[in-house]
PDB file of C-alpha atoms in Angstrom:
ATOM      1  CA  UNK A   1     104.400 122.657 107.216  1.00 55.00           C
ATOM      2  CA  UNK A   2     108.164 121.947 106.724  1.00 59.00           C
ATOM      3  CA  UNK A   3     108.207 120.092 110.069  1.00 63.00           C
ATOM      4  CA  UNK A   4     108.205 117.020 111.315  1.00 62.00           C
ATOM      5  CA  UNK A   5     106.656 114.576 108.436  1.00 68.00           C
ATOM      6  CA  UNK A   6     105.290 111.008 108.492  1.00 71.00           C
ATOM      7  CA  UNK A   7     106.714 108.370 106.375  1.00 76.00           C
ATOM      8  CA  UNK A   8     104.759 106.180 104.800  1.00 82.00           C
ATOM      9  CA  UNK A   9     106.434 102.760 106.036  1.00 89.00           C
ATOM     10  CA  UNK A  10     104.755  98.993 106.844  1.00 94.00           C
ATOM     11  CA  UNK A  11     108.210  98.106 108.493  1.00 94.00           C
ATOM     12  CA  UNK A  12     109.524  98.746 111.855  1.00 94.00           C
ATOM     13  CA  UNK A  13     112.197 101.048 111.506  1.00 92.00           C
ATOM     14  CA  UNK A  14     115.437  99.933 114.175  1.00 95.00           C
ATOM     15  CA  UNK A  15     117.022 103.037 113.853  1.00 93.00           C
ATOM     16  CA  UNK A  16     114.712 105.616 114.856  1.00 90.00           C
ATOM     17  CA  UNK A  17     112.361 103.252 116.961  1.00 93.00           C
ATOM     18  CA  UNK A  18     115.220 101.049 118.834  1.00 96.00           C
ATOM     19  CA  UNK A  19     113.981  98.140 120.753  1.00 96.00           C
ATOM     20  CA  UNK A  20     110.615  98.810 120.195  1.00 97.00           C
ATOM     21  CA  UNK A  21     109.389  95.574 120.983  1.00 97.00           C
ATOM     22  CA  UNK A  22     111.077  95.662 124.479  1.00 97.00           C
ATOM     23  CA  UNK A  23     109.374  98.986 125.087  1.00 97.00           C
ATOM     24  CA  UNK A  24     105.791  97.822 123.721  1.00 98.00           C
ATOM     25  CA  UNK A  25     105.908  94.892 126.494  1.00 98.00           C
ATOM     26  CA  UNK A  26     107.081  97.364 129.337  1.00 98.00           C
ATOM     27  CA  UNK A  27     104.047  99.515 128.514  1.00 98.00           C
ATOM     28  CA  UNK A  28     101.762  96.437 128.356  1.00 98.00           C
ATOM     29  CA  UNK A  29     103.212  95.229 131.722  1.00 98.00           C
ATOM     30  CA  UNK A  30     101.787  99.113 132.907  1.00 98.00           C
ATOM     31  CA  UNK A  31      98.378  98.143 131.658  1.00 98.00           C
ATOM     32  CA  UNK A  32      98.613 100.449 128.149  1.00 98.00           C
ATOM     33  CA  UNK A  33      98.288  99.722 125.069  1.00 97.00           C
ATOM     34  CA  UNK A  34     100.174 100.332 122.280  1.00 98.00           C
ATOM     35  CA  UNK A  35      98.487 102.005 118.702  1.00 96.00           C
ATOM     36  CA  UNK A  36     100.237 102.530 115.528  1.00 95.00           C
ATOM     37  CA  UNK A  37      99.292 103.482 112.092  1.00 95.00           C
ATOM     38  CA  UNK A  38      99.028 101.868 108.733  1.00 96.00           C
ATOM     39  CA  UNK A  39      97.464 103.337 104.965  1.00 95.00           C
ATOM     40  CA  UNK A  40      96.667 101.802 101.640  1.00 97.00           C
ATOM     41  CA  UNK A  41      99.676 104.118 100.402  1.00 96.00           C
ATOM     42  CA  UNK A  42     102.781 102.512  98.571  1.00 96.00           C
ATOM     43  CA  UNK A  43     105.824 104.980  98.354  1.00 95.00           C
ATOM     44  CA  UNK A  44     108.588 104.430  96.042  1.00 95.00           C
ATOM     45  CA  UNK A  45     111.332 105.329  98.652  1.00 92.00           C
ATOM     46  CA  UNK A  46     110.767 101.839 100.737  1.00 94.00           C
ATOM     47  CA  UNK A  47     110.967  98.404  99.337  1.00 94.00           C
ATOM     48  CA  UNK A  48     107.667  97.723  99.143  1.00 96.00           C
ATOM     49  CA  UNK A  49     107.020  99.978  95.693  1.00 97.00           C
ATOM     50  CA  UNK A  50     109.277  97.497  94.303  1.00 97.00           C
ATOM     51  CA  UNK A  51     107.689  94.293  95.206  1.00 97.00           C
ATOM     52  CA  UNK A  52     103.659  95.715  94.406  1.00 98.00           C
ATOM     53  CA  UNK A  53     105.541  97.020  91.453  1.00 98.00           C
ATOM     54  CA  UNK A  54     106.482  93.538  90.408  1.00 98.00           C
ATOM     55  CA  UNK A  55     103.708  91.429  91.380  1.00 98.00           C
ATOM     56  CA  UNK A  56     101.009  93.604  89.632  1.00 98.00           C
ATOM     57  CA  UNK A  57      99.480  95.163  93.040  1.00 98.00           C
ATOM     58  CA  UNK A  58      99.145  98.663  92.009  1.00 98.00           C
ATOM     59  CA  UNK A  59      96.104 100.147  90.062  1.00 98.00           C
ATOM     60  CA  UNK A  60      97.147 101.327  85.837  1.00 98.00           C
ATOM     61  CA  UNK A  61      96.213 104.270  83.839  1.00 98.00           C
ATOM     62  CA  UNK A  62      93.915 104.007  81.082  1.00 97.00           C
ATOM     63  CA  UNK A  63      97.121 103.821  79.259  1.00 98.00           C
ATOM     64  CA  UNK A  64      98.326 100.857  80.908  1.00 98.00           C
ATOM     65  CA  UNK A  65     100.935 102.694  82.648  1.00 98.00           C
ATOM     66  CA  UNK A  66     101.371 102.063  86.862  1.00 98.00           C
ATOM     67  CA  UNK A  67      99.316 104.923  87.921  1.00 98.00           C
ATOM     68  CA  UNK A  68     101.525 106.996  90.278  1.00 97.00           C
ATOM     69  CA  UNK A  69     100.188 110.556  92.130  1.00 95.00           C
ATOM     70  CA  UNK A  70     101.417 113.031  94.693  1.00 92.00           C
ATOM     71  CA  UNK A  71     101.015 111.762  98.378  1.00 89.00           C
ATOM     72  CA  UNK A  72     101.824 114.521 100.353  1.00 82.00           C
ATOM     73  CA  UNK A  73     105.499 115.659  99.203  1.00 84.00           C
ATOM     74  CA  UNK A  74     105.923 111.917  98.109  1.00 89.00           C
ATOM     75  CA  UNK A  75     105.474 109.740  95.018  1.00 94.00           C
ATOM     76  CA  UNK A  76     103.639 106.813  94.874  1.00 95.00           C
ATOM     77  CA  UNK A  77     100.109 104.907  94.490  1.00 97.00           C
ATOM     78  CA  UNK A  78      97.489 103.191  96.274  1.00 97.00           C
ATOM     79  CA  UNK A  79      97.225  99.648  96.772  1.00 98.00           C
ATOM     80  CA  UNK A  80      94.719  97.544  94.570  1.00 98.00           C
ATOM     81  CA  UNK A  81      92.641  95.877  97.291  1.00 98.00           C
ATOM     82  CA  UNK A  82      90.245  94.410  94.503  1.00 98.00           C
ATOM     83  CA  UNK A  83      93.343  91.864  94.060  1.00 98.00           C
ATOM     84  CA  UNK A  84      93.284  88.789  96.662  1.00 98.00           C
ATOM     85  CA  UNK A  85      97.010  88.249  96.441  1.00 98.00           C
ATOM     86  CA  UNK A  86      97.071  92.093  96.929  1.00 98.00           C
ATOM     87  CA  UNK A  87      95.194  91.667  99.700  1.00 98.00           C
ATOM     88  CA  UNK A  88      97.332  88.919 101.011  1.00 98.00           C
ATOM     89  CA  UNK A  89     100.339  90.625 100.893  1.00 98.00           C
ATOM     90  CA  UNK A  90      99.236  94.408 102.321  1.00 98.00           C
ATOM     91  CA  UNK A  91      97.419  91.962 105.474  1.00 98.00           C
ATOM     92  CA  UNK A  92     101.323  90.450 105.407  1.00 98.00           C
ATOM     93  CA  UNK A  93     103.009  93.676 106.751  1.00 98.00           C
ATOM     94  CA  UNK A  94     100.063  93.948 109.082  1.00 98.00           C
ATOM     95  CA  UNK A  95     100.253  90.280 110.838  1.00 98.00           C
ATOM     96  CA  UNK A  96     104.007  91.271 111.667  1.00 98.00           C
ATOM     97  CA  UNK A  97     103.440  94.300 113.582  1.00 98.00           C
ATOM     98  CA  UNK A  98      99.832  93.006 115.220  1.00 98.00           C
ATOM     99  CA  UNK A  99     102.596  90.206 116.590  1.00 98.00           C
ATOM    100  CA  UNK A 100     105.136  92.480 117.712  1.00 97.00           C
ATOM    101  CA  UNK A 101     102.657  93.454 120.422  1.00 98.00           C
ATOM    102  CA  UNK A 102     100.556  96.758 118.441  1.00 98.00           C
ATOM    103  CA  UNK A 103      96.968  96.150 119.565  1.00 98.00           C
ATOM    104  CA  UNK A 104      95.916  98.152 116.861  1.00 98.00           C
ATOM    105  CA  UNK A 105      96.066 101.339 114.618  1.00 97.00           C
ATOM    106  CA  UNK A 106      94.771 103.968 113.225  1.00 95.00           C
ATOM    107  CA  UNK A 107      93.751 102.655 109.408  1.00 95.00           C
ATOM    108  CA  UNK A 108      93.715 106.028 107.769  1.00 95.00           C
ATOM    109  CA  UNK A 109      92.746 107.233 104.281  1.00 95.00           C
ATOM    110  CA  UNK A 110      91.042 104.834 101.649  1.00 97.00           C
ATOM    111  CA  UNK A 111      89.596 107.717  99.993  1.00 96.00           C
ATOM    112  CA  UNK A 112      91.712 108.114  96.578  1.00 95.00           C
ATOM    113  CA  UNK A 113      90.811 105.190  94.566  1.00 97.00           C
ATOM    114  CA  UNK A 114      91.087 107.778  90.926  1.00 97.00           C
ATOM    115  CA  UNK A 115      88.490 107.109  89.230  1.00 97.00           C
ATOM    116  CA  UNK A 116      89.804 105.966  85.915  1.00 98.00           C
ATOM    117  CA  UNK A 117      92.464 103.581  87.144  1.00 98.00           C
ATOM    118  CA  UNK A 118      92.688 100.453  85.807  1.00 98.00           C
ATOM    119  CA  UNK A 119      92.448  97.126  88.346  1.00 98.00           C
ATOM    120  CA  UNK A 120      91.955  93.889  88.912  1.00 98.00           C
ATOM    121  CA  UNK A 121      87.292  94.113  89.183  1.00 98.00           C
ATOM    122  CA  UNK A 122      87.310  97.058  86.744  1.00 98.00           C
ATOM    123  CA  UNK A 123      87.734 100.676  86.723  1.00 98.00           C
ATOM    124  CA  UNK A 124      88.583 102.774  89.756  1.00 98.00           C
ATOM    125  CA  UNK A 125      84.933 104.577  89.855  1.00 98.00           C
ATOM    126  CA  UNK A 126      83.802 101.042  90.262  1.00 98.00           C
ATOM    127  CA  UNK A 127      85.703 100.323  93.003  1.00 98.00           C
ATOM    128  CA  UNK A 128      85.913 103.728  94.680  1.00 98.00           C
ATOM    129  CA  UNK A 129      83.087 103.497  97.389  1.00 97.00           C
ATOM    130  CA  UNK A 130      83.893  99.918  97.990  1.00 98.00           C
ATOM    131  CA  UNK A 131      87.791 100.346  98.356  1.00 98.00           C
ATOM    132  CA  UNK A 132      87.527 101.976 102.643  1.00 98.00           C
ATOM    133  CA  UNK A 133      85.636  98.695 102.919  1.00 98.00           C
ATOM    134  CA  UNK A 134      88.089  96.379 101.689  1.00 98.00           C
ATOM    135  CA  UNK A 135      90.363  98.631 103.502  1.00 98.00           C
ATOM    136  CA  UNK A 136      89.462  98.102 106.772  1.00 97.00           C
ATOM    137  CA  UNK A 137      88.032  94.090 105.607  1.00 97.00           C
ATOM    138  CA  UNK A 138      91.905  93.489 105.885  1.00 98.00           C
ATOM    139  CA  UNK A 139      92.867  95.850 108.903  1.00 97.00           C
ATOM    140  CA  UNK A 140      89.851  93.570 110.583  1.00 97.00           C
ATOM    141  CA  UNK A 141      91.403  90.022 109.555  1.00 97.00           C
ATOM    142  CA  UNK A 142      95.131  90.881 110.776  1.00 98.00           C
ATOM    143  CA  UNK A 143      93.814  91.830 114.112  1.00 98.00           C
ATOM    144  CA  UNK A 144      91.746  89.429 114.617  1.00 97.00           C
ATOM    145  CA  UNK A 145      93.899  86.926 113.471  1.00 98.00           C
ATOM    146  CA  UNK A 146      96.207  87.905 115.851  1.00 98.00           C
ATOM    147  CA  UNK A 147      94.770  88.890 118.688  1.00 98.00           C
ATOM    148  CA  UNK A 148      91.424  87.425 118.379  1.00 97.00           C
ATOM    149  CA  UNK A 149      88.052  88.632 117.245  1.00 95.00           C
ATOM    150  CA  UNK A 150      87.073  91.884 119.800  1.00 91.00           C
ATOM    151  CA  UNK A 151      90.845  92.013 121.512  1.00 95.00           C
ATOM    152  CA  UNK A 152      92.340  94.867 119.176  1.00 96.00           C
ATOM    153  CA  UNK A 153      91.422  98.512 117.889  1.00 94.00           C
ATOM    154  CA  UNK A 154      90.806  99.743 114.547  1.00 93.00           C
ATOM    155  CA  UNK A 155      89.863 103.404 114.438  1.00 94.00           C
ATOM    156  CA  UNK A 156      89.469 104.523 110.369  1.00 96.00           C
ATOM    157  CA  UNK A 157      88.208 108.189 109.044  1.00 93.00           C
ATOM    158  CA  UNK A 158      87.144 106.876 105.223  1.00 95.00           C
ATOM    159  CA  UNK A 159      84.037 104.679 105.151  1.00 94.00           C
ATOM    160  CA  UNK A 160      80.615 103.321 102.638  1.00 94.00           C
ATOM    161  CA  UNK A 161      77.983 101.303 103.871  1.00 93.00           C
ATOM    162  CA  UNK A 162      79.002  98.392 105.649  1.00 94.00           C
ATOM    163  CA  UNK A 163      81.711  99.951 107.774  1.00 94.00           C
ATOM    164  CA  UNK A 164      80.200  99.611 111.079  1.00 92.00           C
ATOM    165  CA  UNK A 165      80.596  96.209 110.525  1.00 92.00           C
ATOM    166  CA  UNK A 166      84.051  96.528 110.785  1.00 94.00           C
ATOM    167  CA  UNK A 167      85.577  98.846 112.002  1.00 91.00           C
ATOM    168  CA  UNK A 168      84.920  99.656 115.955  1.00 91.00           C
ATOM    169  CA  UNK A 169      85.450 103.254 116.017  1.00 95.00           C
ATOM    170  CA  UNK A 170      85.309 106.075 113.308  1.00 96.00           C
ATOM    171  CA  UNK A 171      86.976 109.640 114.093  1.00 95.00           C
ATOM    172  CA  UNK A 172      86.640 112.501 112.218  1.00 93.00           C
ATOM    173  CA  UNK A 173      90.167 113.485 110.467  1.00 93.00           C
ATOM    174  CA  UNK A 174      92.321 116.400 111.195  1.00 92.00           C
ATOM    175  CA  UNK A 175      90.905 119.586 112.405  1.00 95.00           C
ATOM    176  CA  UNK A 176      92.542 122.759 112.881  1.00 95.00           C
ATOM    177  CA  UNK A 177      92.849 124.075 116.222  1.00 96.00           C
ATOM    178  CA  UNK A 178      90.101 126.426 116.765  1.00 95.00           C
ATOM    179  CA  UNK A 179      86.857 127.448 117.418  1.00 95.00           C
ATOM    180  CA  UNK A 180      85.993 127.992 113.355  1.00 92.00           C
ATOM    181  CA  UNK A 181      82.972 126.651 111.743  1.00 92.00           C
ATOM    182  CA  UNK A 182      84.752 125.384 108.808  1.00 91.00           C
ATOM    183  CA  UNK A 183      87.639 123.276 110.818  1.00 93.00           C
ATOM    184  CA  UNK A 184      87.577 123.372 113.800  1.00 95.00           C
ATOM    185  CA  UNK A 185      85.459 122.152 117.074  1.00 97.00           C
ATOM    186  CA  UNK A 186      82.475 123.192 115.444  1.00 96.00           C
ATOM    187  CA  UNK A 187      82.852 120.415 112.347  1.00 95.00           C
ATOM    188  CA  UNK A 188      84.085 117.412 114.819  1.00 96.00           C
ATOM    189  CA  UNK A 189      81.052 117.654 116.626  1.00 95.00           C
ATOM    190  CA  UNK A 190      79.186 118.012 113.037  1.00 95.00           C
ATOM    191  CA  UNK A 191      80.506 115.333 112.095  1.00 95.00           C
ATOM    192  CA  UNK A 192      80.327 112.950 115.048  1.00 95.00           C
ATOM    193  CA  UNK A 193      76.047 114.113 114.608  1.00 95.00           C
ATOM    194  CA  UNK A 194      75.911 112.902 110.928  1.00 94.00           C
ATOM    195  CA  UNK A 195      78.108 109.513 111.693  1.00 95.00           C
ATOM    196  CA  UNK A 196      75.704 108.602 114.298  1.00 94.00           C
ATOM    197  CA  UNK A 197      72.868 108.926 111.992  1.00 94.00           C
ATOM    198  CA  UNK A 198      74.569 106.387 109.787  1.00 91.00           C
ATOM    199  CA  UNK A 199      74.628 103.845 112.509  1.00 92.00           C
ATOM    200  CA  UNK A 200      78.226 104.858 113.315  1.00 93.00           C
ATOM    201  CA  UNK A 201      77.907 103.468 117.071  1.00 91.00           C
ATOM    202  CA  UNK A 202      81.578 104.870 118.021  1.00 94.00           C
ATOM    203  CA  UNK A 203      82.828 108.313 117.326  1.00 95.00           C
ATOM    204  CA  UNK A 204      86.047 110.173 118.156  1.00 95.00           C
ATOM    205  CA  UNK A 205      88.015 113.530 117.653  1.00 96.00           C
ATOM    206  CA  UNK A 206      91.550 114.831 118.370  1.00 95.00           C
ATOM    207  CA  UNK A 207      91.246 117.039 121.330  1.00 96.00           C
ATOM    208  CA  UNK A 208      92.084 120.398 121.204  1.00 96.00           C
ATOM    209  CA  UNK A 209      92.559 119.935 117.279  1.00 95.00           C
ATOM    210  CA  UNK A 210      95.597 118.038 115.097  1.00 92.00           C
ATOM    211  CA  UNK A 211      97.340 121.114 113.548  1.00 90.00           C
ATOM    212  CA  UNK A 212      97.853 124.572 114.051  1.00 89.00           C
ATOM    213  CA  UNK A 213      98.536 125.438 110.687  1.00 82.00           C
ATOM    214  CA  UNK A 214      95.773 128.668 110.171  1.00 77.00           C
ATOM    215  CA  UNK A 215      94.602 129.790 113.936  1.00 72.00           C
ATOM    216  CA  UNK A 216      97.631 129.433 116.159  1.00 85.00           C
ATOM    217  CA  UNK A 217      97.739 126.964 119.164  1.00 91.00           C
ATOM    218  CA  UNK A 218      94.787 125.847 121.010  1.00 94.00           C
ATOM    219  CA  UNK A 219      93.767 127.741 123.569  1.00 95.00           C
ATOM    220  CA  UNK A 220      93.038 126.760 127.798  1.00 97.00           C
ATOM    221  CA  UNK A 221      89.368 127.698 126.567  1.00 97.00           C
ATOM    222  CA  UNK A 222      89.329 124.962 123.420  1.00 97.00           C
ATOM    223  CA  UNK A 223      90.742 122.335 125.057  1.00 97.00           C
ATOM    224  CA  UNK A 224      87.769 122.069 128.205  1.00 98.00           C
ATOM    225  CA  UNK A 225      85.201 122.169 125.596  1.00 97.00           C
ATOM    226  CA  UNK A 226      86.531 119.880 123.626  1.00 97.00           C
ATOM    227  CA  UNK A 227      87.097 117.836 126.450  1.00 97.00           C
ATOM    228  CA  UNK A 228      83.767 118.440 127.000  1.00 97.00           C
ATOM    229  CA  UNK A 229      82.145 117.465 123.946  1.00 95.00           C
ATOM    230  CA  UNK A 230      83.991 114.380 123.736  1.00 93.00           C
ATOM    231  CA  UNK A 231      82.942 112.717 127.080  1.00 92.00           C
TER     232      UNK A 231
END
């Protein structure tokens, strides 16, 4: 809160990540690899709101306005995966940083589809439990295309039926750091229980917690038993 904030950005940025493709070869020369992060989210501070704004990628109101919303502090929209060229494009951005050297990401969100957009197979409640799988449908193809089928990591939180057929590892959002029942350690190990009895095969949480925002840093005691629960 009023920290540090992430932007929502398919591009390499030069100035604040210099030579990153330098550095993402010395790590793989030390055996890591290297992760990054990608969402369905198109901002209109970046050059991409202006070309999904101009090739028809972004969802309408039933008006037949482009239907914008609040992301975070930000304005902007969600992409319309029902679109192929949509689809095309998004899996664009991706191909570029899969060969840069990223063997993967984090493919977060997926979840706000509104329900009475407009797009290209119908009506957002139409497409709302499908869109995570489309989501992570193109995550899948720009890694693999890449890097081969099996040689790169997708981890995603949103999912329907069908996900674990694509996506090798699910992980359970952003808990607060704490013991508490209602977000904490207590509902990553909840939720880890009820992913596995979907036939979730893979299941991960951020140790120790994401944020600190209501119960104050984690403690010596949180982090062994997370530690714990996750091996």
């Amino acid at each position: 809160l009023g920290g540090y904030d992430l932007d929502f950005h398919w591009e390499w940025d030069e100035e604040l990540y210099p030579e990153l493709p330098a550095r993402i070869a010395d790590l793989h020369d030390l055996g890591f690899a290297f992760m990054g992060y990608f969402n369905p989210f198109v901002t209109d501070e970046f050059d991409e709101w202006t070309e999904a704004l101009d090739r028809g990628f972004l969802p309408l109101t039933p008006e037949g306005d482009t239907y914008e919303f609040t992301i975070v502090d930000r304005n902007g929209s969600v992409v319309d995966l029902s679109n192929p060229e949509a689809r095309d494009w998004l899996r664009s951005y991706m191909t570029v940083a899969a060969e840069m050297g990223l063997d993967g990401w984090m493919c977060d969100f997926a979840e706000w589809m509104p329900f009475d957009a407009q797009v290209s197979s119908g009506t957002g409640q139409d497409l709302h439990n499908e869109y995570p799988l489309l989501w992570q449908q193109v995550n899948k193809e720009a890694l693999d295309g890449v890097h081969g089928e099996g040689n790169a990591l997708c981890f995603n939180r949103s999912g329907w039926t069908g996900t674990q057929a694509l996506v090798p590892v699910t992980w359970g959002g952003d808990q607060e750091t704490s013991f508490a029942r209602d977000d904490g350690i207590a509902t990553a190990r909840e939720i880890g229980v009820g992913l596995g009895l979907s036939g979730i095969g893979r299941y991960g949480s951020d140790i120790a917690g994401f944020s600190s925002v209501w119960g104050g840093s984690a403690s010596r005691e949180l982090y062994w038993r997370w530690i714990e629960m996750a091996a």
